[in-house]
PDB file of C-alpha atoms in Angstrom:
ATOM      1  CA  MET A 512      -0.950  42.934  -9.507  1.00 52.00           C
ATOM      2  CA  ALA A 513      -3.798  45.055 -10.668  1.00 55.00           C
ATOM      3  CA  HIS A 514      -7.275  43.706 -11.107  1.00 57.00           C
ATOM      4  CA  GLY A 515      -7.628  41.851 -14.491  1.00 57.00           C
ATOM      5  CA  GLU A 516      -3.884  41.263 -14.907  1.00 61.00           C
ATOM      6  CA  PHE A 517      -2.598  37.780 -15.575  1.00 59.00           C
ATOM      7  CA  PRO A 518       0.436  36.374 -13.695  1.00 58.00           C
ATOM      8  CA  SER A 519       3.699  36.117 -15.691  1.00 58.00           C
ATOM      9  CA  PRO A 520       3.644  32.924 -17.723  1.00 58.00           C
ATOM     10  CA  VAL A 521       7.358  32.270 -16.902  1.00 59.00           C
ATOM     11  CA  LYS A 522       6.714  32.431 -13.184  1.00 67.00           C
ATOM     12  CA  SER A 523       3.678  30.147 -13.526  1.00 80.00           C
ATOM     13  CA  LEU A 524       5.751  27.676 -15.540  1.00 80.00           C
ATOM     14  CA  ARG A 525       8.467  27.681 -12.920  1.00 83.00           C
ATOM     15  CA  GLN A 526       5.873  27.063 -10.240  1.00 84.00           C
ATOM     16  CA  ILE A 527       4.210  24.276 -12.306  1.00 83.00           C
ATOM     17  CA  LYS A 528       7.598  22.527 -12.822  1.00 84.00           C
ATOM     18  CA  ALA A 529       8.567  22.927  -9.145  1.00 85.00           C
ATOM     19  CA  LYS A 530       5.229  21.615  -7.902  1.00 87.00           C
ATOM     20  CA  ARG A 531       5.511  18.522 -10.317  1.00 86.00           C
ATOM     21  CA  PHE A 532       9.039  18.019  -9.222  1.00 86.00           C
ATOM     22  CA  LEU A 533       8.292  18.154  -5.519  1.00 86.00           C
ATOM     23  CA  ARG A 534       5.288  15.959  -5.874  1.00 88.00           C
ATOM     24  CA  ASP A 535       7.281  13.273  -7.809  1.00 87.00           C
ATOM     25  CA  TRP A 536      10.304  13.552  -5.436  1.00 87.00           C
ATOM     26  CA  LEU A 537       8.196  12.997  -2.295  1.00 87.00           C
ATOM     27  CA  ARG A 538       6.209  10.109  -3.994  1.00 88.00           C
ATOM     28  CA  LEU A 539       9.334   8.383  -5.066  1.00 87.00           C
ATOM     29  CA  ALA A 540      11.114   8.854  -1.626  1.00 87.00           C
ATOM     30  CA  THR A 541       8.027   7.453   0.159  1.00 87.00           C
ATOM     31  CA  ARG A 542       7.671   4.458  -2.231  1.00 86.00           C
ATOM     32  CA  ASP A 543      11.398   3.616  -1.872  1.00 83.00           C
ATOM     33  CA  PHE A 544      11.228   3.872   1.881  1.00 83.00           C
ATOM     34  CA  PHE A 545       8.339   1.476   2.140  1.00 85.00           C
ATOM     35  CA  ALA A 546       9.584  -0.767  -0.684  1.00 84.00           C
ATOM     36  CA  PRO A 547      10.939  -3.385   1.764  1.00 79.00           C
ATOM     37  CA  LEU A 548       7.508  -4.062   2.939  1.00 78.00           C
ATOM     38  CA  THR A 549       6.262  -5.008  -0.572  1.00 75.00           C
ATOM     39  CA  ASP A 550       9.377  -5.939  -2.641  1.00 77.00           C
ATOM     40  CA  ASP A 551      11.425  -9.067  -1.872  1.00 72.00           C
ATOM     41  CA  ALA A 552      14.515  -7.571  -3.575  1.00 78.00           C
ATOM     42  CA  ALA A 553      14.284  -4.335  -1.618  1.00 80.00           C
ATOM     43  CA  LEU A 554      13.759  -6.284   1.681  1.00 77.00           C
ATOM     44  CA  LEU A 555      16.952  -8.279   1.018  1.00 77.00           C
ATOM     45  CA  ASN A 556      18.879  -4.986   0.462  1.00 80.00           C
ATOM     46  CA  PHE A 557      17.408  -3.519   3.568  1.00 82.00           C
ATOM     47  CA  LEU A 558      18.320  -6.573   5.622  1.00 80.00           C
ATOM     48  CA  LEU A 559      21.828  -6.502   4.411  1.00 81.00           C
ATOM     49  CA  LEU A 560      22.071  -2.796   5.319  1.00 80.00           C
ATOM     50  CA  ILE A 561      21.068  -3.701   8.887  1.00 78.00           C
ATOM     51  CA  ILE A 562      23.391  -6.547   9.169  1.00 78.00           C
ATOM     52  CA  THR A 563      26.323  -4.582   7.745  1.00 79.00           C
ATOM     53  CA  THR A 564      25.471  -1.571   9.991  1.00 76.00           C
ATOM     54  CA  TYR A 565      25.317  -3.922  13.105  1.00 72.00           C
ATOM     55  CA  LEU A 566      28.591  -5.548  12.099  1.00 71.00           C
ATOM     56  CA  ALA A 567      30.225  -2.188  11.824  1.00 72.00           C
ATOM     57  CA  ALA A 568      28.841  -0.885  15.032  1.00 69.00           C
ATOM     58  CA  LEU A 569      30.023  -3.827  17.028  1.00 66.00           C
ATOM     59  CA  GLY A 570      33.247  -4.631  15.283  1.00 67.00           C
ATOM     60  CA  GLY A 571      32.731  -8.039  13.732  1.00 65.00           C
ATOM     61  CA  LEU A 572      30.645 -11.331  13.426  1.00 63.00           C
ATOM     62  CA  PHE A 573      31.994 -12.878  16.782  1.00 66.00           C
ATOM     63  CA  ARG A 574      31.246  -9.668  18.759  1.00 67.00           C
ATOM     64  CA  LEU A 575      27.708  -9.881  17.083  1.00 61.00           C
ATOM     65  CA  LEU A 576      27.166 -13.483  18.254  1.00 65.00           C
ATOM     66  CA  GLU A 577      28.333 -12.533  21.914  1.00 68.00           C
ATOM     67  CA  GLU A 578      26.167  -9.450  22.153  1.00 63.00           C
ATOM     68  CA  PHE A 579      23.162 -10.875  20.201  1.00 64.00           C
ATOM     69  CA  GLN A 580      21.270 -11.615  23.710  1.00 62.00           C
ATOM     70  CA  SER A 581      21.167  -7.863  24.537  1.00 67.00           C
ATOM     71  CA  ILE A 582      18.132  -6.513  22.767  1.00 63.00           C
ATOM     72  CA  TRP A 583      19.154  -2.843  23.171  1.00 69.00           C
ATOM     73  CA  GLU A 584      22.247  -3.385  21.050  1.00 67.00           C
ATOM     74  CA  VAL A 585      20.141  -4.762  18.301  1.00 68.00           C
ATOM     75  CA  ILE A 586      17.614  -1.989  18.309  1.00 76.00           C
ATOM     76  CA  VAL A 587      20.062   0.963  18.099  1.00 77.00           C
ATOM     77  CA  PRO A 588      21.808  -0.144  14.887  1.00 77.00           C
ATOM     78  CA  PHE A 589      18.513  -1.068  13.396  1.00 78.00           C
ATOM     79  CA  GLY A 590      17.305   2.458  14.079  1.00 82.00           C
ATOM     80  CA  TRP A 591      20.420   3.923  12.470  1.00 83.00           C
ATOM     81  CA  ALA A 592      19.979   1.649   9.581  1.00 82.00           C
ATOM     82  CA  ILE A 593      16.409   2.789   9.083  1.00 83.00           C
ATOM     83  CA  LEU A 594      17.579   6.484   9.286  1.00 87.00           C
ATOM     84  CA  LEU A 595      20.402   5.844   6.705  1.00 85.00           C
ATOM     85  CA  TYR A 596      17.971   4.153   4.395  1.00 84.00           C
ATOM     86  CA  LEU A 597      15.556   7.035   4.639  1.00 86.00           C
ATOM     87  CA  LEU A 598      18.400   9.447   3.834  1.00 87.00           C
ATOM     88  CA  VAL A 599      19.442   7.449   0.866  1.00 84.00           C
ATOM     89  CA  CYS A 600      15.802   7.353  -0.427  1.00 84.00           C
ATOM     90  CA  ILE A 601      15.417  11.073  -0.081  1.00 87.00           C
ATOM     91  CA  LEU A 602      18.740  11.762  -1.819  1.00 87.00           C
ATOM     92  CA  ARG A 603      17.998   9.446  -4.703  1.00 86.00           C
ATOM     93  CA  ALA A 604      14.382  10.550  -5.288  1.00 87.00           C
ATOM     94  CA  PRO A 605      15.115  13.946  -7.162  1.00 88.00           C
ATOM     95  CA  PHE A 606      17.302  12.081  -9.695  1.00 87.00           C
ATOM     96  CA  ARG A 607      14.679   9.327 -10.233  1.00 85.00           C
ATOM     97  CA  SER A 608      11.938  12.067 -10.403  1.00 86.00           C
ATOM     98  CA  ARG A 609      13.723  13.926 -13.158  1.00 86.00           C
ATOM     99  CA  ALA A 610      14.385  10.599 -15.106  1.00 87.00           C
ATOM    100  CA  GLU A 611      10.761   9.569 -14.768  1.00 87.00           C
ATOM    101  CA  GLU A 612       9.578  12.996 -16.026  1.00 86.00           C
ATOM    102  CA  ASN A 613      11.922  12.649 -18.993  1.00 86.00           C
ATOM    103  CA  GLU A 614      10.464   9.190 -19.708  1.00 87.00           C
ATOM    104  CA  ARG A 615       6.886  10.520 -19.682  1.00 86.00           C
ATOM    105  CA  GLY A 616       7.529  13.588 -21.900  1.00 87.00           C
ATOM    106  CA  GLN A 617       9.365  16.853 -22.257  1.00 86.00           C
ATOM    107  CA  TRP A 618       8.799  20.614 -21.703  1.00 85.00           C
ATOM    108  CA  VAL A 619       8.458  22.558 -24.902  1.00 85.00           C
ATOM    109  CA  GLY A 620       8.062  26.242 -24.057  1.00 82.00           C
ATOM    110  CA  ASN A 621       5.276  26.335 -21.433  1.00 81.00           C
ATOM    111  CA  ARG A 622       3.642  23.036 -22.509  1.00 82.00           C
ATOM    112  CA  PHE A 623       4.476  19.544 -21.330  1.00 82.00           C
ATOM    113  CA  ILE A 624       4.481  17.086 -24.331  1.00 83.00           C
ATOM    114  CA  PHE A 625       3.900  13.411 -23.413  1.00 85.00           C
ATOM    115  CA  HIS A 626       5.806  10.911 -25.493  1.00 83.00           C
ATOM    116  CA  THR A 627       2.797   8.568 -25.565  1.00 84.00           C
ATOM    117  CA  PRO A 628      -0.752  10.086 -26.077  1.00 78.00           C
ATOM    118  CA  LYS A 629      -2.959  10.222 -22.933  1.00 73.00           C
ATOM    119  CA  LEU A 630      -6.638   9.484 -23.183  1.00 75.00           C
ATOM    120  CA  VAL A 631      -8.858  12.433 -22.089  1.00 76.00           C
ATOM    121  CA  PHE A 632     -12.086  10.448 -22.291  1.00 76.00           C
ATOM    122  CA  GLN A 633     -12.896   6.743 -22.522  1.00 77.00           C
ATOM    123  CA  LYS A 634     -16.319   5.064 -22.634  1.00 78.00           C
ATOM    124  CA  GLN A 635     -16.975   1.404 -22.500  1.00 80.00           C
ATOM    125  CA  ILE A 636     -19.715   0.148 -24.905  1.00 76.00           C
TER     126      ILE A 636
END
């Protein structure tokens, strides 16, 4: 690009959309991953995931009760459940990111138009 030339608006628009999408995707994946720490419903879902993973790994409830004294057999399924939960959060985040962007507004050409007006300046009197 020579001195004084501007970048192509189409390339810039693609970059802007990609940056916004990536930022929202990472934000949503992180928020969903840490949701069990702040949201009771998410905590219940996470605990159910751990229990079902544990039951599947050991082969049933009675085996679970027999092996409950061994801490190592509790930690391994818990680790797999956390990794599985992280994977689900990462895979869901792009779809949720796109849906949230559509709720906020839409792209018209190279401009993003919000559905509700956003204040640029506000002063309390």
